Each structure stands twice: as C-alpha cells, then as structure tokens.
Short mmCIF file of N, CA and C in Angstrom, two decimals:
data_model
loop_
_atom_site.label_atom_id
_atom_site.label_comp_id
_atom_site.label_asym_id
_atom_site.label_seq_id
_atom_site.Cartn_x
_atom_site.Cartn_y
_atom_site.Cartn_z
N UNK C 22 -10.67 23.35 -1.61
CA UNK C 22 -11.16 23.20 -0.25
C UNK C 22 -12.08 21.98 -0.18
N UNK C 23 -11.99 21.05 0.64
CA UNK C 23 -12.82 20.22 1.13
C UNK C 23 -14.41 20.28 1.45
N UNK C 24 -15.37 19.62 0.83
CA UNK C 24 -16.50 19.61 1.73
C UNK C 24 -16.22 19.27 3.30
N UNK C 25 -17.11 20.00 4.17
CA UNK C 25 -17.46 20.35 5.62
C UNK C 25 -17.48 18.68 5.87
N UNK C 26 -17.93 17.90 5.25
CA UNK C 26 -18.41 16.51 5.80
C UNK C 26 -16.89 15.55 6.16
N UNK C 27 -15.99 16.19 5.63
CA UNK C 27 -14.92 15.22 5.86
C UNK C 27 -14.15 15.60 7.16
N UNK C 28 -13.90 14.85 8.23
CA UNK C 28 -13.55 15.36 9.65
C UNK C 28 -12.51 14.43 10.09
N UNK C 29 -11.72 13.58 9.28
CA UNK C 29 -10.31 12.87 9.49
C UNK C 29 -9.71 13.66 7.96
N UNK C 30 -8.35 13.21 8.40
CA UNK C 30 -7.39 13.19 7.25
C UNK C 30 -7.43 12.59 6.14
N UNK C 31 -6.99 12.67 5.19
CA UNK C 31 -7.03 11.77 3.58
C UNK C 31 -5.94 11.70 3.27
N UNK C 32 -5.14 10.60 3.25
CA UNK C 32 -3.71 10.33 2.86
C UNK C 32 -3.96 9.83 1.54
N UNK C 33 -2.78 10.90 0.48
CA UNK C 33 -2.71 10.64 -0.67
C UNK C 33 -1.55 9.80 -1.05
N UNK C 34 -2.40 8.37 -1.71
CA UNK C 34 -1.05 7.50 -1.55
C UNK C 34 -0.47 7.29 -3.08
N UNK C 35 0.93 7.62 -2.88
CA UNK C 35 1.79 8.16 -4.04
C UNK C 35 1.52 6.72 -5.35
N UNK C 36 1.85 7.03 -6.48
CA UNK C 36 1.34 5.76 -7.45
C UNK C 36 2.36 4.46 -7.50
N UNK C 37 3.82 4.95 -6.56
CA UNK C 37 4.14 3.63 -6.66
C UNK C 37 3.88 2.49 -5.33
N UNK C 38 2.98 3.47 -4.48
CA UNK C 38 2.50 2.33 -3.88
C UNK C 38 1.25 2.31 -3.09
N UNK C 39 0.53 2.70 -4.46
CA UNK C 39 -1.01 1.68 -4.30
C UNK C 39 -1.16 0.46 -4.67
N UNK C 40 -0.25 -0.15 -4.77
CA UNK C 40 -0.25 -1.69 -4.87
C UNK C 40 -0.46 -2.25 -3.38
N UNK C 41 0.09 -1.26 -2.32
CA UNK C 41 -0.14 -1.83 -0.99
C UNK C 41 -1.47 -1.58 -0.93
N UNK C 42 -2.36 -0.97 -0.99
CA UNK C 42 -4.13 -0.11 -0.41
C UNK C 42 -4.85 -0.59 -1.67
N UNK C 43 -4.56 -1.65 -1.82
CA UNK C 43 -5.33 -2.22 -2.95
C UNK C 43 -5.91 -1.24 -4.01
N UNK C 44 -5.16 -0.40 -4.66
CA UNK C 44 -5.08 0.72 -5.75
C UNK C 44 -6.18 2.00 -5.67
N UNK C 45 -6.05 1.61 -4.09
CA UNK C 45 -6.43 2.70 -3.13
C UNK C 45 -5.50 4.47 -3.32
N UNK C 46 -6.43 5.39 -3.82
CA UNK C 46 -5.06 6.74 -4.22
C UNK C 46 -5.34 7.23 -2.94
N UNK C 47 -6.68 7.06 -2.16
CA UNK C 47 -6.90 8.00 -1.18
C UNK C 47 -7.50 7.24 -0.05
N UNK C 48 -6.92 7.48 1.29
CA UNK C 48 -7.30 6.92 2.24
C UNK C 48 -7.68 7.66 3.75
N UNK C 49 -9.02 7.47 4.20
CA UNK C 49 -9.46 8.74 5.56
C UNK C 49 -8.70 7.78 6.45
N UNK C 50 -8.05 7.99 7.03
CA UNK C 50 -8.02 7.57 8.54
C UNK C 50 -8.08 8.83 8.95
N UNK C 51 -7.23 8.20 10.70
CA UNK C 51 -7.38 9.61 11.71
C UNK C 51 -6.15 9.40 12.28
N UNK C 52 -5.65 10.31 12.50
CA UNK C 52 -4.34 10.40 13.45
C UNK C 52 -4.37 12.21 13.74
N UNK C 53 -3.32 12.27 14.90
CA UNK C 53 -2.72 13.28 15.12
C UNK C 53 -1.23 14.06 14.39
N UNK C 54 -0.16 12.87 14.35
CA UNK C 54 0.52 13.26 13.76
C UNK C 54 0.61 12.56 12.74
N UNK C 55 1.91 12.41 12.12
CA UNK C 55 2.01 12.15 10.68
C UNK C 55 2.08 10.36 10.89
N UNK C 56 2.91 10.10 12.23
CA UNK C 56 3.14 8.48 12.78
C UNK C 56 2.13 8.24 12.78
N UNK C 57 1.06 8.49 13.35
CA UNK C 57 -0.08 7.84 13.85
C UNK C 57 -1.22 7.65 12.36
N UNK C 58 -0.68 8.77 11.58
CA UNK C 58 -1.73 8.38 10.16
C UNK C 58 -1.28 6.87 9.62
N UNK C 59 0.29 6.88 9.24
CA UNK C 59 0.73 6.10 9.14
C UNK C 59 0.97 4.58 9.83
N UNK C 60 0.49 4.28 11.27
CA UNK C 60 0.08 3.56 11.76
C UNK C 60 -1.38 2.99 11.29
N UNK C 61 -2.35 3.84 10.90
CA UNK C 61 -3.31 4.01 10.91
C UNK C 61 -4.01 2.99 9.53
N UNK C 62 -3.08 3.57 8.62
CA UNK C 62 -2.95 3.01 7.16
C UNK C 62 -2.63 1.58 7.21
N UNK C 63 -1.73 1.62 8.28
CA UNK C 63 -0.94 0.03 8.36
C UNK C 63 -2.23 -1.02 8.88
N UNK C 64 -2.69 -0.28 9.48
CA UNK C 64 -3.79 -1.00 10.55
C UNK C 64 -4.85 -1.61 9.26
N UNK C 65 -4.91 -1.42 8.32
CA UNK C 65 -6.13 -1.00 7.35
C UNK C 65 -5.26 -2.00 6.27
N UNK C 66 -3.71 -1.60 5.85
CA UNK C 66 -2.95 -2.24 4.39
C UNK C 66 -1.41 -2.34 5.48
N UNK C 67 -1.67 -3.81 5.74
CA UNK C 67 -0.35 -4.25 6.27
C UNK C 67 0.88 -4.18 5.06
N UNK C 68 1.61 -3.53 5.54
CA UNK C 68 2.99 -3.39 4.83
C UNK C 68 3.35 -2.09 5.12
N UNK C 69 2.24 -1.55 4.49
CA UNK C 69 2.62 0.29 4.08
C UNK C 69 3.77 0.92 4.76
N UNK C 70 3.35 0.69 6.35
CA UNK C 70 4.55 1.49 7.00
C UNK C 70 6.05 1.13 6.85
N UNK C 71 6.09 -0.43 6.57
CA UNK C 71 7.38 -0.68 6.30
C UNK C 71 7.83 0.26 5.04
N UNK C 72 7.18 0.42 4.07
CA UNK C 72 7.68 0.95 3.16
C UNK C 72 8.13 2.27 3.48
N UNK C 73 7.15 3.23 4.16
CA UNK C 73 7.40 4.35 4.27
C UNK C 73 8.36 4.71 5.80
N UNK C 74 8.25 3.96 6.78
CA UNK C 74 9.26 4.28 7.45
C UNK C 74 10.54 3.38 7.27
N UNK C 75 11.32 3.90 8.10
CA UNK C 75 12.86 3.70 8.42
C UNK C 75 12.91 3.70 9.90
N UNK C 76 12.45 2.91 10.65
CA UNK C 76 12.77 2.69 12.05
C UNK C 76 11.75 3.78 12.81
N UNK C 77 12.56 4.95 12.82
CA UNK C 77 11.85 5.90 13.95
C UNK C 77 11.80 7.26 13.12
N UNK C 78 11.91 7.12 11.27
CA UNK C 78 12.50 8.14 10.61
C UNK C 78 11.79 7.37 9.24
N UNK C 79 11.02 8.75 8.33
CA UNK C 79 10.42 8.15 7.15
C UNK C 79 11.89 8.03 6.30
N UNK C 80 11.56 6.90 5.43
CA UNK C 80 12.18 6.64 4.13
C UNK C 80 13.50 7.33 3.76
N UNK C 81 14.68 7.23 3.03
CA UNK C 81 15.08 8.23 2.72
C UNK C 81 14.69 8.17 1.27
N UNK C 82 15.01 9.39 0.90
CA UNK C 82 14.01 9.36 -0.66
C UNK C 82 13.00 9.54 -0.87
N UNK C 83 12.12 9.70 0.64
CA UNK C 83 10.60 10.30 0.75
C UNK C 83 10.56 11.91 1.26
N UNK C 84 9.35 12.23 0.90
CA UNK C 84 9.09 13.38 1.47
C UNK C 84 7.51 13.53 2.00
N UNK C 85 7.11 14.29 2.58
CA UNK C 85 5.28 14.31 3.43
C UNK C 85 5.16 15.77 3.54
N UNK C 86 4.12 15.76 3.14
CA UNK C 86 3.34 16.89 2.83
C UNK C 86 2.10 17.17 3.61
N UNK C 87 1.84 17.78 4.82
CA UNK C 87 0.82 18.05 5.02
C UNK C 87 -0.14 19.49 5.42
N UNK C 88 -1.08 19.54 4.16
CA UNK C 88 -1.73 20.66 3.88
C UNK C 88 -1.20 20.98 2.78
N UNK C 89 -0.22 22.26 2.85
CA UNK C 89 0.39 22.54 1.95
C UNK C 89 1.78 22.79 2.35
N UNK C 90 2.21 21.96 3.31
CA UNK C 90 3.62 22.76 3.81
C UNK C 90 4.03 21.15 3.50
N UNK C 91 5.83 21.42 3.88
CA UNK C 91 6.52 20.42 3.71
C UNK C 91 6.80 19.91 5.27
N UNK C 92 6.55 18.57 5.88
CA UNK C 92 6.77 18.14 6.66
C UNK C 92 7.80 18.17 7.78
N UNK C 93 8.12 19.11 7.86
CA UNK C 93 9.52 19.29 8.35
C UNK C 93 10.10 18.69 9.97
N UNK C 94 8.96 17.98 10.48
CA UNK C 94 9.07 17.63 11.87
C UNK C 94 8.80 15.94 11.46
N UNK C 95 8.96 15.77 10.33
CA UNK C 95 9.05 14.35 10.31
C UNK C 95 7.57 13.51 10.77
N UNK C 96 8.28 12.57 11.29
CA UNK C 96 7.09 11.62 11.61
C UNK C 96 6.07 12.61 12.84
N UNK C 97 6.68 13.15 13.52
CA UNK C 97 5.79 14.13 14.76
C UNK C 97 5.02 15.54 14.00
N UNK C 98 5.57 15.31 12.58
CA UNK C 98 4.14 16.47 12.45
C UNK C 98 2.60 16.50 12.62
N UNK C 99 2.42 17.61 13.17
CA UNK C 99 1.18 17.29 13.44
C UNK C 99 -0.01 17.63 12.59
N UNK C 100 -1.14 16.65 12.31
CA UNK C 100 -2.12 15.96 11.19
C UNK C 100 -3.59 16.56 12.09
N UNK C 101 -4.24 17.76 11.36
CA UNK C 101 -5.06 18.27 11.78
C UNK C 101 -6.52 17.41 11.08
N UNK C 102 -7.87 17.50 11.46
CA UNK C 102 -8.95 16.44 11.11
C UNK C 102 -8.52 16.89 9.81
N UNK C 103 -8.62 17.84 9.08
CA UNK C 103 -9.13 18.50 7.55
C UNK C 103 -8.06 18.58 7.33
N UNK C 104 -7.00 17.94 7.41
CA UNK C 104 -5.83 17.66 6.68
C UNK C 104 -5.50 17.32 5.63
N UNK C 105 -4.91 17.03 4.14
CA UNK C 105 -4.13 16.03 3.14
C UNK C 105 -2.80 16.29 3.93
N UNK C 106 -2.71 14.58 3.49
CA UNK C 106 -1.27 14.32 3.77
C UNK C 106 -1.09 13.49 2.50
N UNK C 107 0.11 13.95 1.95
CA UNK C 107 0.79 13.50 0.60
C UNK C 107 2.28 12.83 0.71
N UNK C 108 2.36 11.38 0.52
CA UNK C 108 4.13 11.07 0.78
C UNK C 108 4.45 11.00 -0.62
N UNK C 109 5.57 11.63 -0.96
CA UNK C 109 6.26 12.34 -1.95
C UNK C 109 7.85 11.35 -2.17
N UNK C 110 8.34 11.45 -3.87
CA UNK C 110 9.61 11.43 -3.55
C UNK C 110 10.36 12.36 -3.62
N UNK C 111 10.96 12.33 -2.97
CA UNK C 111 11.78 13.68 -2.59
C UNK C 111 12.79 13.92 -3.78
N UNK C 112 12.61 15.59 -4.32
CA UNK C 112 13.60 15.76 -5.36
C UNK C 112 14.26 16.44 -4.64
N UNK C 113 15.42 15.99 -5.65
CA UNK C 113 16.72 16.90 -5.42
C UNK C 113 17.22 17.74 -6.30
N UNK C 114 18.31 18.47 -6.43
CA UNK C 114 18.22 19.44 -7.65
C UNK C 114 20.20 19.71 -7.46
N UNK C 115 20.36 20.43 -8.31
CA UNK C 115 21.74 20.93 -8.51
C UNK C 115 22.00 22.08 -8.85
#
C-alpha cells in the first residue's frame, strides 16, 4: 500500500524502455484514464507514446496493468489518483 502523500498515479515504466524517461522506472503524473497518463508521460519524455501506442490502440505485444487488474478497456481505462499503472509485455502461452 502506498503512503497517504501520493495523490496522482505512478507509471511503472517497463526496463526496455527507460531509455525514453531518462532511466526513469517510475513516473507521477496525473491522468484519468490510461490515454491521458500516457499523454502525460509524453508531455514530460517525448517519444514514449509512440512506443506504446498504435494509433488509437496500445502496442501489440503490450499489456497495462492498472492496480492490480488487467487493463481490459484499453487506452479508456480508467486511472484512479492512487493508482500503479504497469505497461507489460504481453505473454502468451500454449
């Protein structure tokens, strides 16, 4: 659980690309949904979003995590203050 003092989100940025957030693992912005964190990041480490989106649709090969659930509304999930948000690569299995 978080200390009380943190009142935006903390995007956990995956290790192959903290090369964009200047080897930045963790970053507060604020957003509502998952777009707007991600805007947010961009605003802060130009590139990022290219990496992680696909037009109007994250990555394929990614996955987002926020809290503890799996993202399932995509870029419109919605990113509460006391949030983690984690972009993931997405496994697959057989």
């Amino acid at each position: 659980m978080r200390p009380e003092r943190f009142v935006v989100p903390l995007v956990y940025i995956p290790p192959l690309l903290k090369s964009l957030t200047n080897g930045q693992e963790i970053v507060e912005v604020s957003g509502k949904n998952v777009r707007e964190v991600i805007q947010a990041v961009e605003a802060i480490y130009p590139g990022f979003a290219a990496r992680i989106c696909d037009g109007d649709d994250l990555r394929s090969g990614l996955a987002v995590t926020v809290g503890t659930k799996l993202a399932t509304n995509g870029l419109r999930e919605v990113v509460d203050t006391d949030s983690e948000v984690h972009f993931l690569p997405a496994i697959s299995g057989g």
